[in-house]
CSV table of C-alpha atoms and ligand atoms in Angstrom, one decimal:
chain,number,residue,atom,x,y,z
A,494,UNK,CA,13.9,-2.1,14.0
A,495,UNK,CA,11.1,-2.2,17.0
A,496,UNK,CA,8.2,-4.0,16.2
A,497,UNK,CA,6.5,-1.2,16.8
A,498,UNK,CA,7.4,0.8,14.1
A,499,UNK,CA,5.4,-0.7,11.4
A,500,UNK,CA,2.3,-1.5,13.5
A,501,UNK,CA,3.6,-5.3,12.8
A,502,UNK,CA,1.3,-7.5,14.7
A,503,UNK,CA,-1.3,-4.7,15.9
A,504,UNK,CA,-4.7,-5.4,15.9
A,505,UNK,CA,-6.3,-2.2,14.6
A,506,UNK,CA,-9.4,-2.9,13.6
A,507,UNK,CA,-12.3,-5.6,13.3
A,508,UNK,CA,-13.8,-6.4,10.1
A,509,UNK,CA,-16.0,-9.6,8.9
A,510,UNK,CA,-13.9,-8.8,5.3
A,511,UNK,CA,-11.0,-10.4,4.9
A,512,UNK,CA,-8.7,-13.2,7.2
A,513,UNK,CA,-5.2,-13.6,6.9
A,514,UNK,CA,-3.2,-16.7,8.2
A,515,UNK,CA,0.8,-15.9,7.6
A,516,UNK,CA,1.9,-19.2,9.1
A,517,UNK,CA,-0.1,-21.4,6.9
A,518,UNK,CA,-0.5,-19.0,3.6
A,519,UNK,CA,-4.3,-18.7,3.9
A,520,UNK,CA,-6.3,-16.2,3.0
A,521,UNK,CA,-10.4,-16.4,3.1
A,522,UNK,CA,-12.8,-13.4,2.0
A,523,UNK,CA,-15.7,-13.5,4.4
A,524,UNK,CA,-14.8,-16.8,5.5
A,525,UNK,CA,-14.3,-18.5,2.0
A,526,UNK,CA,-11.3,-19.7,0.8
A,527,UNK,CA,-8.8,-17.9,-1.6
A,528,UNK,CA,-8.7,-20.8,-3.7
A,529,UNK,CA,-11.9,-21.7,-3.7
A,530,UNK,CA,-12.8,-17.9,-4.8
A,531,UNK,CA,-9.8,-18.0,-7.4
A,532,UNK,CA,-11.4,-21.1,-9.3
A,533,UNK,CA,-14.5,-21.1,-8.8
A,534,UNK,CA,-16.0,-17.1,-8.5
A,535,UNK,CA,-15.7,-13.9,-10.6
A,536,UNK,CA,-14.9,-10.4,-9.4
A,537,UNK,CA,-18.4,-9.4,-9.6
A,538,UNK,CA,-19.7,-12.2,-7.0
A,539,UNK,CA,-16.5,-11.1,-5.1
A,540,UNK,CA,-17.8,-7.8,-5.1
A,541,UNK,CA,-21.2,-8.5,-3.8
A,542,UNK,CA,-19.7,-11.0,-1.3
A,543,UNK,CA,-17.6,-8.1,0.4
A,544,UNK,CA,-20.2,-5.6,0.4
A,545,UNK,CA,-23.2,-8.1,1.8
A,546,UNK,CA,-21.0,-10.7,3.8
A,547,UNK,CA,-22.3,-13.8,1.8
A,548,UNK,CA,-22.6,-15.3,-2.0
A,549,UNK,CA,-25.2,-13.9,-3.8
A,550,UNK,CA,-28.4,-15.7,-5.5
A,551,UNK,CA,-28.4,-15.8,-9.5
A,552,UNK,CA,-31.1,-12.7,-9.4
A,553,UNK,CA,-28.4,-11.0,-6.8
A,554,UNK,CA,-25.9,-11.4,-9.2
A,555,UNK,CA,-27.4,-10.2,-12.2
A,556,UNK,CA,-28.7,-7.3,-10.8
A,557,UNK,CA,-25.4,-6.3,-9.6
A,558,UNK,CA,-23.4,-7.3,-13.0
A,559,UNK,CA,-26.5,-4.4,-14.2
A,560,UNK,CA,-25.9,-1.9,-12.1
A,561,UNK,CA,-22.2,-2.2,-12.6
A,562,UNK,CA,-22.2,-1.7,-16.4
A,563,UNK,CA,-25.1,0.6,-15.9
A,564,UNK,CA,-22.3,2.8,-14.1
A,565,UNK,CA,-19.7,2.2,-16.3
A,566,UNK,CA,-20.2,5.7,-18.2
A,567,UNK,CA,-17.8,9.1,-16.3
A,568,UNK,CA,-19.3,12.4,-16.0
A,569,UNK,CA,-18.6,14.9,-18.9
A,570,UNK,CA,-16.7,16.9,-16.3
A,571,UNK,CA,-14.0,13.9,-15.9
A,572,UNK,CA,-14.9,13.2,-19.9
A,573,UNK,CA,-13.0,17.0,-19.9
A,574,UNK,CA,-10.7,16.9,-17.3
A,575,UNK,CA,-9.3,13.3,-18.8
A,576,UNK,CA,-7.3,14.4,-21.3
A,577,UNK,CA,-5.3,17.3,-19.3
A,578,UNK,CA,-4.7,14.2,-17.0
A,579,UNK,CA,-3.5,12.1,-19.7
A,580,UNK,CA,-1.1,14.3,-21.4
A,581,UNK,CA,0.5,15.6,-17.2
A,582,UNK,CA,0.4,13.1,-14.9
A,583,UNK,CA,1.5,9.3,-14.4
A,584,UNK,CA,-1.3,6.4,-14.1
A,585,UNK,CA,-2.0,6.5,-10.5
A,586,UNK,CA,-1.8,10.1,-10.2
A,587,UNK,CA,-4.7,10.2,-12.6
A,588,UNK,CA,-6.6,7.7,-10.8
A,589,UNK,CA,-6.2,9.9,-7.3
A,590,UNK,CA,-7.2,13.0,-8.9
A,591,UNK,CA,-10.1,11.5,-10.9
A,592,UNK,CA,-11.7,9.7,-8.1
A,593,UNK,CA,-11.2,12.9,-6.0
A,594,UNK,CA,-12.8,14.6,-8.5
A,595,UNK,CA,-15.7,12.0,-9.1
A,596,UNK,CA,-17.1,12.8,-5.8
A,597,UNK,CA,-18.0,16.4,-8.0
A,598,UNK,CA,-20.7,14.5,-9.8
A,599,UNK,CA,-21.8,11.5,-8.0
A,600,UNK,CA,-25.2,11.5,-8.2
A,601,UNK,CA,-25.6,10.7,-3.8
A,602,UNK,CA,-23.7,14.2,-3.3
A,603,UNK,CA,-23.1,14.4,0.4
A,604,UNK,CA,-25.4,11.9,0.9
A,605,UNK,CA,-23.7,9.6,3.8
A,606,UNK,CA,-26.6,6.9,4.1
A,607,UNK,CA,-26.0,3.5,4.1
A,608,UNK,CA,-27.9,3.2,0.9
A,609,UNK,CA,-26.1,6.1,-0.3
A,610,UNK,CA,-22.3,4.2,0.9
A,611,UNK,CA,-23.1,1.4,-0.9
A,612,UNK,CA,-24.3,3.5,-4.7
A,613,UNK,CA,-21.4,5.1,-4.4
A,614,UNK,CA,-19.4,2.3,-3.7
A,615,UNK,CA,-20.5,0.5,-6.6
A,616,UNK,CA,-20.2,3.3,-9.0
A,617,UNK,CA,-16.4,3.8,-8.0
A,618,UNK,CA,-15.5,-0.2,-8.6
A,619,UNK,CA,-17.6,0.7,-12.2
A,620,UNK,CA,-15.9,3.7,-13.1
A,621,UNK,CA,-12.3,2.9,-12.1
A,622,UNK,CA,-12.3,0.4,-15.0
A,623,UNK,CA,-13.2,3.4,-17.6
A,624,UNK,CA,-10.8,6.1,-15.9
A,625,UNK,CA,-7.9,3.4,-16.8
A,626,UNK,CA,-8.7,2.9,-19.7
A,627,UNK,CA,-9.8,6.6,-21.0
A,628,UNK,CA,-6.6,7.6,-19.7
A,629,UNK,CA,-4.4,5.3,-21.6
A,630,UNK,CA,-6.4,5.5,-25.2
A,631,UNK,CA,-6.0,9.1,-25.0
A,632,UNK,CA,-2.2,9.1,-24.0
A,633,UNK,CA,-1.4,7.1,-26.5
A,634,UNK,CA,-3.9,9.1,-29.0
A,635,UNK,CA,-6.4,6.8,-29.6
A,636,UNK,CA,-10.2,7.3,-29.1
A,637,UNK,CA,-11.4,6.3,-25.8
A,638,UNK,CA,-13.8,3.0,-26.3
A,639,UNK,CA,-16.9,3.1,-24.8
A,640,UNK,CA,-17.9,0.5,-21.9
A,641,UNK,CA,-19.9,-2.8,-23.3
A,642,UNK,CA,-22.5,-3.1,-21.0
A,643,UNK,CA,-23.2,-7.0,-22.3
A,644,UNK,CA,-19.3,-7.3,-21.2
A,645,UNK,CA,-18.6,-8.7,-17.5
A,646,UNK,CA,-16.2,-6.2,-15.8
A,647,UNK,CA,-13.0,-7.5,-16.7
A,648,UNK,CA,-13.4,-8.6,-20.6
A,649,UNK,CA,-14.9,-4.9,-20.4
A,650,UNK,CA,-12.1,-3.5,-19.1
A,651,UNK,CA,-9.4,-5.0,-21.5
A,652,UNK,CA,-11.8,-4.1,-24.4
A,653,UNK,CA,-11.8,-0.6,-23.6
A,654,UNK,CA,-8.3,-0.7,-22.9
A,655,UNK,CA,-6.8,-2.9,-25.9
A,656,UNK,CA,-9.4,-2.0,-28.1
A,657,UNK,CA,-10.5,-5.5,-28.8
A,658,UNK,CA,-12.5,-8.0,-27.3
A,659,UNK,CA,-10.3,-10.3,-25.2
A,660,UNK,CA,-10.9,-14.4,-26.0
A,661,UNK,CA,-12.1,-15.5,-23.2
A,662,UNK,CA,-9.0,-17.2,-21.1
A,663,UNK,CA,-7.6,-14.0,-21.0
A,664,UNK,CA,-10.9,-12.1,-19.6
A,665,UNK,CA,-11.0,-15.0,-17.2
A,666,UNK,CA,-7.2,-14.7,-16.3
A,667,UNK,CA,-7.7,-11.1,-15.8
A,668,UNK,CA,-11.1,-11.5,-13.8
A,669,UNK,CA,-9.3,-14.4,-11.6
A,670,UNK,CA,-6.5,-11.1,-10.6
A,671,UNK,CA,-8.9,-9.2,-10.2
A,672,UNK,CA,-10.8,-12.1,-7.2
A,673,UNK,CA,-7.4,-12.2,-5.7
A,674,UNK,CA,-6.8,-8.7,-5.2
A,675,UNK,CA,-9.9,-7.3,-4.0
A,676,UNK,CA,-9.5,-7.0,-0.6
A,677,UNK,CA,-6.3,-7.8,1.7
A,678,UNK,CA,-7.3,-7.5,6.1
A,679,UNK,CA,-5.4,-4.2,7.1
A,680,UNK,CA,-2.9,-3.6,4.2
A,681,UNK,CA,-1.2,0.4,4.2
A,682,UNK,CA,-4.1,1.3,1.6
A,683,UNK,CA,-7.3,0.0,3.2
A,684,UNK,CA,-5.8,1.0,6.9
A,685,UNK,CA,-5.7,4.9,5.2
A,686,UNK,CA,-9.5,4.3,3.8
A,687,UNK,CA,-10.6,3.7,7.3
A,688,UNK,CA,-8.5,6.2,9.2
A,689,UNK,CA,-10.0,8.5,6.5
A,690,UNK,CA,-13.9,7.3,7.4
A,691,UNK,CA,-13.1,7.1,10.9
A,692,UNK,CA,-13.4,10.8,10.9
A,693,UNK,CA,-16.9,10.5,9.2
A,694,UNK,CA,-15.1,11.5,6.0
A,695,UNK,CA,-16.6,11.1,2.9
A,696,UNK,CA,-16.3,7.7,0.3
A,697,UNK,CA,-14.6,9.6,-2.2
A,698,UNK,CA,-12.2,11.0,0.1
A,699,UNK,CA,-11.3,7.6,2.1
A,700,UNK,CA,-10.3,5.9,-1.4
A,701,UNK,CA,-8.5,8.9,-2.8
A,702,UNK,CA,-6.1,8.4,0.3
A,703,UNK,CA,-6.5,4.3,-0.1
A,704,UNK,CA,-4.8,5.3,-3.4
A,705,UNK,CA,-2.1,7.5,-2.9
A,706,UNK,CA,-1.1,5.0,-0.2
A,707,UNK,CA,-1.3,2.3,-2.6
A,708,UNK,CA,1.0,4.2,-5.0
A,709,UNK,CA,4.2,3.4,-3.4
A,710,UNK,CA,6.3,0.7,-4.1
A,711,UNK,CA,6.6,-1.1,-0.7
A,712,UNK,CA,2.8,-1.7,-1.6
A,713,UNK,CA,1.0,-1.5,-5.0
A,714,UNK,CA,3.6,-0.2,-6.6
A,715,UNK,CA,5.9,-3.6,-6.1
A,716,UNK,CA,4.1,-5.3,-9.5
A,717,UNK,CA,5.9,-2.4,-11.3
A,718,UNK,CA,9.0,-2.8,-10.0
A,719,UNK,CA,9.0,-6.4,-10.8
A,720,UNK,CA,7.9,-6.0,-14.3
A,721,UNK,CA,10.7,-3.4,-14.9
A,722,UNK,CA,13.3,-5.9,-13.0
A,723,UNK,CA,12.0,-8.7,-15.1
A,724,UNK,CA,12.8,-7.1,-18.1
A,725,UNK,CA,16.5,-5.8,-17.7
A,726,UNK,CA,17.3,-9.2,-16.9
A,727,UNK,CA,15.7,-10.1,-20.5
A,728,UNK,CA,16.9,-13.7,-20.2
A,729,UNK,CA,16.5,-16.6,-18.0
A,730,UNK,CA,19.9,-17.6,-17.9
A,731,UNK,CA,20.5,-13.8,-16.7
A,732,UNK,CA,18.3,-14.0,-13.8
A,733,UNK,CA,21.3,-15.8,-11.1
A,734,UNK,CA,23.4,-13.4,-11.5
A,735,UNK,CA,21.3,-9.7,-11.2
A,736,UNK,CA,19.4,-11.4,-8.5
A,737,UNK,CA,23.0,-12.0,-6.2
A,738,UNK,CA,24.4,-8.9,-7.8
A,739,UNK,CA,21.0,-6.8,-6.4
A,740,UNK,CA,21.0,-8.3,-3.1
A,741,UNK,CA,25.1,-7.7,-2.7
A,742,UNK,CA,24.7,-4.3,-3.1
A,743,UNK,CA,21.6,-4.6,-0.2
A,744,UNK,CA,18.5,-3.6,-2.7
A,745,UNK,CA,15.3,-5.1,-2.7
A,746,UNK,CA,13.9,-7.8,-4.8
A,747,UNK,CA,10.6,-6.4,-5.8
A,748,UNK,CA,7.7,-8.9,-5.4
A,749,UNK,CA,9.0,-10.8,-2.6
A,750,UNK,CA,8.4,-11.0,0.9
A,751,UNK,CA,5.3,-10.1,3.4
A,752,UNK,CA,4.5,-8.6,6.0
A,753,UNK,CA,2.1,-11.3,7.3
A,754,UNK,CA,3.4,-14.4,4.8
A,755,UNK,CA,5.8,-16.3,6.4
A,756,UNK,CA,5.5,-19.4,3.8
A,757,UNK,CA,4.1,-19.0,-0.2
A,758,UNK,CA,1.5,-16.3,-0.7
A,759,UNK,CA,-2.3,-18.3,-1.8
A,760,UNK,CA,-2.4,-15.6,-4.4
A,761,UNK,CA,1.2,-16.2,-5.9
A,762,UNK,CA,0.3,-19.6,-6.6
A,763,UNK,CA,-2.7,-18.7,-8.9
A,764,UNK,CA,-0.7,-16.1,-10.4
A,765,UNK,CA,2.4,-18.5,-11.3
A,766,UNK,CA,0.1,-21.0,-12.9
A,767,UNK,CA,-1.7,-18.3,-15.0
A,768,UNK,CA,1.5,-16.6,-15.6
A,769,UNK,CA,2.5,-20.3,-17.3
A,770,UNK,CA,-0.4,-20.6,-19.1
A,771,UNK,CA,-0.8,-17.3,-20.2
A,772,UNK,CA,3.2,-17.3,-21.6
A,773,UNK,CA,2.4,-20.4,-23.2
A,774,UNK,CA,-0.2,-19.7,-25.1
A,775,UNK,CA,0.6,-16.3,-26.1
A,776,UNK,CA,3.9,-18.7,-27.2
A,777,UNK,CA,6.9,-16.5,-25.4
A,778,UNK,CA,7.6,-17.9,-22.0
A,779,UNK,CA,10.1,-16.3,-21.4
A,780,UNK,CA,9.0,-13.8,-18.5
A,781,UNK,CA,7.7,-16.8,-17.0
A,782,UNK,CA,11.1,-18.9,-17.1
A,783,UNK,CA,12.6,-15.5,-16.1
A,784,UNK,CA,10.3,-15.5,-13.3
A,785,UNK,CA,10.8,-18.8,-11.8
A,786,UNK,CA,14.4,-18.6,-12.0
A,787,UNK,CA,14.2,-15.4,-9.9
A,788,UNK,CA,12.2,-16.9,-7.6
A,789,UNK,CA,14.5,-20.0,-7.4
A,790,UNK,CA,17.6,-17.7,-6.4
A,791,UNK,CA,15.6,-15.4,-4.0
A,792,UNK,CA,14.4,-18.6,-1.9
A,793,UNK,CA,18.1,-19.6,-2.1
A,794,UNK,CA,20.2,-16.6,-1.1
A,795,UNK,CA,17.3,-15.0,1.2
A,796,UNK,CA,14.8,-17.4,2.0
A,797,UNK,CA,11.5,-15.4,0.9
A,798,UNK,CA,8.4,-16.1,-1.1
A,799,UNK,CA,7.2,-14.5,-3.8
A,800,UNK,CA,4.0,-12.1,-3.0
A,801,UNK,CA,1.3,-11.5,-5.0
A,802,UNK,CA,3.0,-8.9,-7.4
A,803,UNK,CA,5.6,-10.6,-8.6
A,804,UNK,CA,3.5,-13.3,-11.1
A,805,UNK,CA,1.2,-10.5,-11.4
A,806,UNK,CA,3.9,-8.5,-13.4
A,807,UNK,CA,4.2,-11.1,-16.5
A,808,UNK,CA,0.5,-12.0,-16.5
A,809,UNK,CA,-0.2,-8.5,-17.0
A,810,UNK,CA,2.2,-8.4,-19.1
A,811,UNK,CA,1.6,-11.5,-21.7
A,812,UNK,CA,-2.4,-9.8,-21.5
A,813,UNK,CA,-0.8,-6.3,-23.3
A,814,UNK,CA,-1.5,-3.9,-20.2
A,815,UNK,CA,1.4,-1.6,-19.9
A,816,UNK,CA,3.6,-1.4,-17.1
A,817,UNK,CA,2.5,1.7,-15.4
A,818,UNK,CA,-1.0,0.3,-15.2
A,819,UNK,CA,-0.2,-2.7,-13.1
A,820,UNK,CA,-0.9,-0.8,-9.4
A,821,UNK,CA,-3.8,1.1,-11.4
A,822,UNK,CA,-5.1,-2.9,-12.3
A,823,UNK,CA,-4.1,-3.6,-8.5
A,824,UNK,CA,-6.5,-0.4,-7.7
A,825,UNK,CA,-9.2,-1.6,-9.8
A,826,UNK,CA,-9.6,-4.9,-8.2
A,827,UNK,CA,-8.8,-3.3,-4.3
A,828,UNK,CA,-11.7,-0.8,-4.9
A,829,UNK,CA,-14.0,-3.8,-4.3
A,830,UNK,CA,-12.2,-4.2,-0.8
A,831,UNK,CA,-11.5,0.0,0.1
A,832,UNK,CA,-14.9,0.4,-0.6
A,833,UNK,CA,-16.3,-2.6,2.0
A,834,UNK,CA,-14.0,-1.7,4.9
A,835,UNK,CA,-15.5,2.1,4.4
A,836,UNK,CA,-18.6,0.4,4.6
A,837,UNK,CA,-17.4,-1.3,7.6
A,838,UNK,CA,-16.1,1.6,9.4
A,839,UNK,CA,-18.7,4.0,8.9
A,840,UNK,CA,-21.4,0.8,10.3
A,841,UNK,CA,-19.7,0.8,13.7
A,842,UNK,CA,-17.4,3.6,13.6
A,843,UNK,CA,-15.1,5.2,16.6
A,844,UNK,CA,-11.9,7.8,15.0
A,845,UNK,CA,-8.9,6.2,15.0
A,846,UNK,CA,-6.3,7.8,16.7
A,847,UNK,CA,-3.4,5.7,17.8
A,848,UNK,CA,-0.6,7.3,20.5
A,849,UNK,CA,2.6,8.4,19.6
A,850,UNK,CA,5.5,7.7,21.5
A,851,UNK,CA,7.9,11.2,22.4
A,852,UNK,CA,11.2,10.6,21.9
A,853,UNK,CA,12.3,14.6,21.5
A,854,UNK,CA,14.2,16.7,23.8
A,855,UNK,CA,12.3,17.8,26.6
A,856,UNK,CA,12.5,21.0,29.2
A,857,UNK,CA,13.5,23.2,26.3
A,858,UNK,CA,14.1,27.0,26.9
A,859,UNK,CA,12.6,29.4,24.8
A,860,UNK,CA,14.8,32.2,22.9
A,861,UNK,CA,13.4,34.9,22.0
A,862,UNK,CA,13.9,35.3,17.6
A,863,UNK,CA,16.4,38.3,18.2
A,864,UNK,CA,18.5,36.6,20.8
A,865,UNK,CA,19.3,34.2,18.6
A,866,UNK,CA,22.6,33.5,17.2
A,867,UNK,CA,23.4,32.7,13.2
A,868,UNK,CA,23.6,29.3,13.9
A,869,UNK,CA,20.6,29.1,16.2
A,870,UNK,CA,23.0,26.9,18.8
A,871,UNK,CA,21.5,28.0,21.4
A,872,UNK,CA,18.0,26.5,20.0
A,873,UNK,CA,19.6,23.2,20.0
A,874,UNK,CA,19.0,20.1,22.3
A,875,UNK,CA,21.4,19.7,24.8
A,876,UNK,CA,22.3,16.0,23.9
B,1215,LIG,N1,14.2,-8.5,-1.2
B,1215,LIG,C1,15.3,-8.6,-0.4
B,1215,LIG,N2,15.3,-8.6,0.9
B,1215,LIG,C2,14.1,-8.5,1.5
B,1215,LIG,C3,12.9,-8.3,0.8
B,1215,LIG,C4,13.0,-8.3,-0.6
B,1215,LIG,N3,11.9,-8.2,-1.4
B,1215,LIG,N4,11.9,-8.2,1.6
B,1215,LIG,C5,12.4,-8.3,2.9
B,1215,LIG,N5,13.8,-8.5,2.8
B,1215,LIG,C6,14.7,-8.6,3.9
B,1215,LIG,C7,15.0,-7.2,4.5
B,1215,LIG,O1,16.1,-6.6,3.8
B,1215,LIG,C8,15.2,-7.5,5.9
B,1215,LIG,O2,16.5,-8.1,6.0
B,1215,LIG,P1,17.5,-7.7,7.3
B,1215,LIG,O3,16.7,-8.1,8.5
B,1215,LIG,O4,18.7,-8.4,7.0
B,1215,LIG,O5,17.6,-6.2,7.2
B,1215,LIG,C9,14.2,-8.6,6.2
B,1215,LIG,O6,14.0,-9.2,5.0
B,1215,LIG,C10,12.9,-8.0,6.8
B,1215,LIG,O7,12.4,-7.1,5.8
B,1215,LIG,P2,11.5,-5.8,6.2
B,1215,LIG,O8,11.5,-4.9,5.0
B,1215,LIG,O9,11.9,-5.3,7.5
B,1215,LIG,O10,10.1,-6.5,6.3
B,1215,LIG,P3,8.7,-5.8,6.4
B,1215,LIG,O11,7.8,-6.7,7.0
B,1215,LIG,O12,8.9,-4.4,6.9
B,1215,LIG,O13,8.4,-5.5,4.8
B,1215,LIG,C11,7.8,-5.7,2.7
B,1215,LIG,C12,7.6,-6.3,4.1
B,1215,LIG,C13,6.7,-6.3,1.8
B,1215,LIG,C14,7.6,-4.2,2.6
B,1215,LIG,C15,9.2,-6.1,2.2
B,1215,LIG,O14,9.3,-7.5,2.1
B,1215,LIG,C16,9.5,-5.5,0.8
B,1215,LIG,O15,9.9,-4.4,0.8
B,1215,LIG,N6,9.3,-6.3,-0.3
B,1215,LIG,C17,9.5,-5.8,-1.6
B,1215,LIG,C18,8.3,-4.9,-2.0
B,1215,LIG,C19,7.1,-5.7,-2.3
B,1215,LIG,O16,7.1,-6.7,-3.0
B,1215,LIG,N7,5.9,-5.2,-1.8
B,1215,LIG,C20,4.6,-5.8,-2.1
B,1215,LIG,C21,4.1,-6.4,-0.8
B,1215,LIG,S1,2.6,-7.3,-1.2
């Protein structure tokens, strides 16, 4: 297929966000190094880095982690609409429609200031945390669990999710995802956000379409996909034979391959070790030794690396998170990213609006409704 088709190798945009280098697996926010981020930062620096292009000062960080969990709390009217959401829709559905409906309440209004952008910002990368977890207490009928404002974002966010505080590898584990998927250069979801603000859109509106593009499973959706895979194969010695089997019958191996990547994903190789560790000490490694074993036969019979959501899928997994809230995690960590390119955008801003190449029939003659035949042949193309 053309080139051309997928936008692969267009440069549509500039941003100071995010850099990509597919030959060497590199990926730096702002200039820093993925793996330098993964080890060393937490989300909420991350967060601050995207939206103010450099690392924060101890007083910049703790007024940030404040105003974070001072945002935490959703407005009675999503307090109300939750539970009609919880009982009728799937995970990311709810997250569209609550964010959508967030921009009901937000405090900024219509408010499109830069001062404004960047409040509303940081309430959506709060608030995503408590939609999640809201959403899953109530459909599985528990009571939702307030936000711990002495919590950093992601121990909150599994507290209010599981119920109990997480020990504290685990909230690290899960802030460490969270570094490595907050922002990703031009990806299908942050392309919509900006297409969206190009038009001097609001916030809310750019990410509600940043989500629904995230939804599918050529892009968030892929850590789903590989969760499910992992477990019908159930067993390591399994994994050879589904993976040829699958790729006999031409499907997909979800969680592999890239777009940009042409060698290992940085991000994969944080998630494998914390997939490891995480299996280990949760004693059942098994979705890691399914895991590798997958990988081994993918790089054998096709050659491709393993993307970010595949080692996502079992350390999600070995933390208690349920499936269908792996893209919704994804969400939660990309709203730090979404809500920077907006940022971005709207700071230097010119609509986006790309040609399209015609490729229809051309000189057609027009017949009238009532001269037209059952068939409408004489509508048709002459090929
Ligand atoms: N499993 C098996 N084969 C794959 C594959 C996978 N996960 N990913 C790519 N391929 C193959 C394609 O079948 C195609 O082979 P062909 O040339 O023989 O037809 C070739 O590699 C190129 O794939 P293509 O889908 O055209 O590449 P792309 O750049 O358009 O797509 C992805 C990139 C990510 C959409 C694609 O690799 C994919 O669908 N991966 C699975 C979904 C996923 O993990 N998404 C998360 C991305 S972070």
């Amino acid at each position: 297929m053309a080139k051309q088709s997928g936008l692969e190798e267009v440069v549509a945009a500039q941003t100071k966000l995010s850099d990509i280098d597919g030959k060497l697996g590199r990926l730096w926010y702002v200039g820093y190094d993925i793996h330098d981020l993964a080890t060393q930062s937490t989300f909420e620096e991350v967060v601050f880095l995207l939206h103010h292009l450099r690392l924060p000062t101890q007083p910049e960080l703790d007024d940030l982690t404040e105003q974070l969990s001072g945002e935490r709390e959703i407005s009675g009217f999503l307090q109300d609409l939750m539970p009609t959401l919880a009982r009728q829709t799937s995970p990311m559905s709810m997250l569209r429609t609550s964010i959508s409906a967030a921009s009901a309440y937000d405090p900024d209004g219509w408010d499109q200031s830069v001062e404004a952008n960047l409040r509303k910002a940081m309430r959506l990368v709060a608030k995503t945390a408590t939609l999640l977890a809201t959403y899953h207490r109530l459909r599985t009928e528990q009571a939702p669990v307030l936000p711990n404002p002495k919590l950093p974002h992601a121990a909150n966010f599994l507290n209010m999710l599981l119920g109990e505080e997480p020990d504290q590898e685990t909230a690290r584990a899960l802030d460490i995802t969270l570094v490595l998927y907050a922002d990703h250069t031009l990806n299908a979801s942050t392309f919509t956000a900006r297409v969206i603000a190009s038009t001097l859109s609001d916030m809310h509106s750019a990410i509600t379409g940043a989500i629904a593009a995230l939804k599918g499973p050529l892009h968030g959706g892929a850590n789903e996909e590989a969760m499910k895979m992992l477990e019908e194969i159930g067993d390591p010695d399994r994994a050879k034979a589904y993976v040829k089997e699958r790729l006999g019958r031409k499907q997909k191996i979800m969680g592999f391959g890239h777009r940009v990547y042409k060698t290992e994903d940085p991000r994969a190789t944080h998630l494998r070790r914390l997939s490891k560790e995480l299996g280990e000490r949760a004693g059942d490694a098994r979705w890691f030794e399914i895991s590798e074993r997958v990988e081994q036969v993918v790089m054998a019979e096709k050659g491709l690396y393993p993307n970010v959501d595949f080692y996502a899928a079992s350390v999600y997994h070995s933390m208690g998170v349920p499936t269908d809230l792996m893209t919704p995690i994804f969400a939660l960590a990309r709203m730090a990213g979404w809500t920077a390119h907006v940022r971005e955008q709207y700071a230097d801003n010119r609509l986006i609006r790309p040609e399209s190449e015609y490729i229809g029939p051309l000189d057609q003659h027009y017949v009238p409704i009532e001269e037209r035949s059952e068939t409408g042949a004489e509508t048709e193309a002459a090929s």
